mmCIF file of C-alpha atoms in Angstrom:
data_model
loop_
_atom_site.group_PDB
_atom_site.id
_atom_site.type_symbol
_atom_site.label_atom_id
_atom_site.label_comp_id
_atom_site.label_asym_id
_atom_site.label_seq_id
_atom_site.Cartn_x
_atom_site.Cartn_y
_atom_site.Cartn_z
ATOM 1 C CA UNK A 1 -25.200 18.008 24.995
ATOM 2 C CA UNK A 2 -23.670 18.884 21.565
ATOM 3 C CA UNK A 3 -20.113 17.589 21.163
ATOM 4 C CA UNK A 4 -17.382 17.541 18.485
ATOM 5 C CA UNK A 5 -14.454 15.347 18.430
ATOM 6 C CA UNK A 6 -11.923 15.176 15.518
ATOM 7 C CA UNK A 7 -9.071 12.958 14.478
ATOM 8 C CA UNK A 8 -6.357 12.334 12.056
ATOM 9 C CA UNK A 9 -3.439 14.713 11.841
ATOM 10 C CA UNK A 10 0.244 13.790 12.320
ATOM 11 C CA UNK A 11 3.009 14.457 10.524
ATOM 12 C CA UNK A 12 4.447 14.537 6.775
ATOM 13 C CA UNK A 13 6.467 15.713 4.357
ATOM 14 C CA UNK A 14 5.645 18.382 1.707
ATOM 15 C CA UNK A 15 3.846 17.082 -1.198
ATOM 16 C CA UNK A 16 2.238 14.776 1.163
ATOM 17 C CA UNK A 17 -1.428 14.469 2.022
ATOM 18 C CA UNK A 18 -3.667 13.747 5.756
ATOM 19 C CA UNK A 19 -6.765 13.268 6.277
ATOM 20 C CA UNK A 20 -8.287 14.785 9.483
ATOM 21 C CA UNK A 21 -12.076 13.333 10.147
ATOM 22 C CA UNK A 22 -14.540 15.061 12.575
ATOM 23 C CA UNK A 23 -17.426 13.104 13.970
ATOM 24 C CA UNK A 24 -20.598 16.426 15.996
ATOM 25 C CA UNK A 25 -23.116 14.704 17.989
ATOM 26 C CA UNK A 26 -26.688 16.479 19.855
ATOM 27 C CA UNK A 27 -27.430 18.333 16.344
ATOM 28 C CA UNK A 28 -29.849 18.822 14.091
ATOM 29 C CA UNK A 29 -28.662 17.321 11.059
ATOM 30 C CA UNK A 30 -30.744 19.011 8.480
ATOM 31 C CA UNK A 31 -29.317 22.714 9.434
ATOM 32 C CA UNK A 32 -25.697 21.160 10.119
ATOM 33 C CA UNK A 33 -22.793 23.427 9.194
ATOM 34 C CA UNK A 34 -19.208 22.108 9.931
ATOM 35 C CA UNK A 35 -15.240 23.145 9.147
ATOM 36 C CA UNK A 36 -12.274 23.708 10.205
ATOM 37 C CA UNK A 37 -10.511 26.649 11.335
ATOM 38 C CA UNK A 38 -6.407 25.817 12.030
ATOM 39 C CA UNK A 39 -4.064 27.910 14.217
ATOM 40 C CA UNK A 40 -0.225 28.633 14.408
ATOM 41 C CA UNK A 41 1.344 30.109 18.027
ATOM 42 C CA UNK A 42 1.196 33.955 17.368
ATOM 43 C CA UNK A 43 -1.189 34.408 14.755
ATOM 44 C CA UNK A 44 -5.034 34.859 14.302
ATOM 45 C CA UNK A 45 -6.665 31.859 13.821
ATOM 46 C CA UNK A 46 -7.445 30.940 10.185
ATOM 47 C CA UNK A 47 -10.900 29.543 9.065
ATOM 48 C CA UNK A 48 -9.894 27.320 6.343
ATOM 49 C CA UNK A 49 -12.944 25.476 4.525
ATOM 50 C CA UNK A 50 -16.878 25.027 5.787
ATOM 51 C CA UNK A 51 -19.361 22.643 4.259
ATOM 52 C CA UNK A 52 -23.139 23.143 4.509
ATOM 53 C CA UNK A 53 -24.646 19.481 5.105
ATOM 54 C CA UNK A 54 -28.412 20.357 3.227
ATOM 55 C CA UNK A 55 -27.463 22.551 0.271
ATOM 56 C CA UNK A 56 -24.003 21.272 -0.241
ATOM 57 C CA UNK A 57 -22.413 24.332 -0.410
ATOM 58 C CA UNK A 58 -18.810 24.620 0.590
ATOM 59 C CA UNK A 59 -16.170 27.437 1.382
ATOM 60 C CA UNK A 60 -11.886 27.053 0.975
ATOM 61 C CA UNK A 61 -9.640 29.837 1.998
ATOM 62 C CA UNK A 62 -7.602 31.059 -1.136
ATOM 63 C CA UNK A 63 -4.443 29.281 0.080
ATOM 64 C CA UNK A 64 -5.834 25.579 0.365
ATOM 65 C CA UNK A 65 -8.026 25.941 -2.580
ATOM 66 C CA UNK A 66 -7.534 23.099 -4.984
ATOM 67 C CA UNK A 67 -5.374 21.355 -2.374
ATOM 68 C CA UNK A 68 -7.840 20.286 0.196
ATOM 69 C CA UNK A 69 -11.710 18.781 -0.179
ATOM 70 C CA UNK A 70 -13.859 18.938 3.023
ATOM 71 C CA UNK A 71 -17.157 16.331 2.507
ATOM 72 C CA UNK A 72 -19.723 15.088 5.100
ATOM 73 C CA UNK A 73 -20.419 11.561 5.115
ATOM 74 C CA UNK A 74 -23.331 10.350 3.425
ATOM 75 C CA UNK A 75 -23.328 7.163 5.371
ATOM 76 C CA UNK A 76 -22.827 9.098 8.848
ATOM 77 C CA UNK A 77 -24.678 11.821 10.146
ATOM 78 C CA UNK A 78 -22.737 14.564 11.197
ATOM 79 C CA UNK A 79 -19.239 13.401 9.695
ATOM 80 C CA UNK A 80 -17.156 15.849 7.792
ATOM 81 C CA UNK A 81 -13.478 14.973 6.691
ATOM 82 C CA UNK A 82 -11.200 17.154 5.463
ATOM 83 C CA UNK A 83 -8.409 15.498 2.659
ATOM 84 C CA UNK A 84 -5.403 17.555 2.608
ATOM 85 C CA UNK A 85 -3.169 16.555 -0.521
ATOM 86 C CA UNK A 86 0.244 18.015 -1.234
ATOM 87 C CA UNK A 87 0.624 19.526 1.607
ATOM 88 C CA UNK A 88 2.938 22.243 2.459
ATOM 89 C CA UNK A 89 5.208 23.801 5.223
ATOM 90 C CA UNK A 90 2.782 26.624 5.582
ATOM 91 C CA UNK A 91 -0.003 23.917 6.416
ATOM 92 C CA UNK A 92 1.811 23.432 9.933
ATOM 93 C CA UNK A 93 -0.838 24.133 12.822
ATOM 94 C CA UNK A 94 -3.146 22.781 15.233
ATOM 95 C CA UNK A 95 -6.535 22.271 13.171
ATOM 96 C CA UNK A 96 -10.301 22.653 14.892
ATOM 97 C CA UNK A 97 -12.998 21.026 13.849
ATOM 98 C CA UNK A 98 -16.220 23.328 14.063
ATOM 99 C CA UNK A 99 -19.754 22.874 14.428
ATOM 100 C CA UNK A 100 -23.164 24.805 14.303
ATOM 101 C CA UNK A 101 -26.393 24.979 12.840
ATOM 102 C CA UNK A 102 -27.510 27.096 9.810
ATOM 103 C CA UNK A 103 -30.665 27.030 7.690
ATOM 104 C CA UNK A 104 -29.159 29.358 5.419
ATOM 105 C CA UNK A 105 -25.956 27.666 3.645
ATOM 106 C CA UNK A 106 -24.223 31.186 2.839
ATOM 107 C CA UNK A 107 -24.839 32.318 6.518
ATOM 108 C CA UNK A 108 -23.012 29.052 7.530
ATOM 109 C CA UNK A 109 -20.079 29.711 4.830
ATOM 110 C CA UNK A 110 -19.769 33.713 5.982
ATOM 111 C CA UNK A 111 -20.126 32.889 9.447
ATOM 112 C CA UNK A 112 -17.792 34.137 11.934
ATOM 113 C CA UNK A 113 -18.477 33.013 15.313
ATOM 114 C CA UNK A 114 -19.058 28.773 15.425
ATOM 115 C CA UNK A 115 -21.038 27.423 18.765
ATOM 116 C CA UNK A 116 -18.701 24.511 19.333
ATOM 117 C CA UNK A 117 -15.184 23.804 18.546
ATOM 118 C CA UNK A 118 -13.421 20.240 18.895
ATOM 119 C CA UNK A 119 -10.030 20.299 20.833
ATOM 120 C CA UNK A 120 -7.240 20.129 18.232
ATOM 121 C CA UNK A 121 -5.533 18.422 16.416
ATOM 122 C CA UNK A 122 -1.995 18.950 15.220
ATOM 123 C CA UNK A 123 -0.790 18.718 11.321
ATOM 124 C CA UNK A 124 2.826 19.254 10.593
ATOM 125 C CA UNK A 125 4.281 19.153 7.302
ATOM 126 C CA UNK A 126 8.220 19.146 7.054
ATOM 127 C CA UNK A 127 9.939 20.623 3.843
#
């Protein structure tokens, strides 16, 4: 049964910086593909980076690009953490962990649709 729990969130003040870690399990490492997407009450949610485990490859929405670094762990299979540095009000949501399994690393950055989401967890940044 494939599972994905995440951690880490909180709270902070601008200029601050989280780090949220996800941990998939019942994969297939080799093809692994994992993110985030975050969410605010009323709006669409927002996929916001996506790592490809075998070719490396990574995505970053405009607006955290520079800020944030998603990585898997090379020690743990199926680990990805995403460090958030100066961190702003407009950061403020409840962030999802996603996983899935690609072959193809740009199919798993373009990607749309993820098989299995974690539950949330909430990142608020105070100005």
């Amino acid at each position: 049964q494939a599972q994905v729990v995440e951690s880490g969130g909180g709270s902070v003040q601008a200029g601050g910086s989280l780090r949220l870690s996800c941990v998939a399990s019942g994969f297939r490492y080799s093809s692994m593909c994992m993110g985030w997407f975050r969410q605010v009450p009323g709006k669409e949610r927002e996929k916001v980076a996506v790592v490809h485990f075998s070719s490396r490859q990574t995505y970053y929405v405009d607006s955290v690009e520079g800020r944030f670094t998603i990585s898997p762990d090379n020690a743990k299979n199926a680990t990805v953490y995403l460090e958030m540095n100066n961190l702003k009000p407009e950061d403020t949501a409840m962030y999802y962990c996603v996983a899935d399994t690609w072959r193809s690393g740009s199919s798993c950055l373009t990607a749309t649709v993820y098989s299995y989401w974690g539950q949330g967890t909430q990142v608020t940044v105070s100005s």
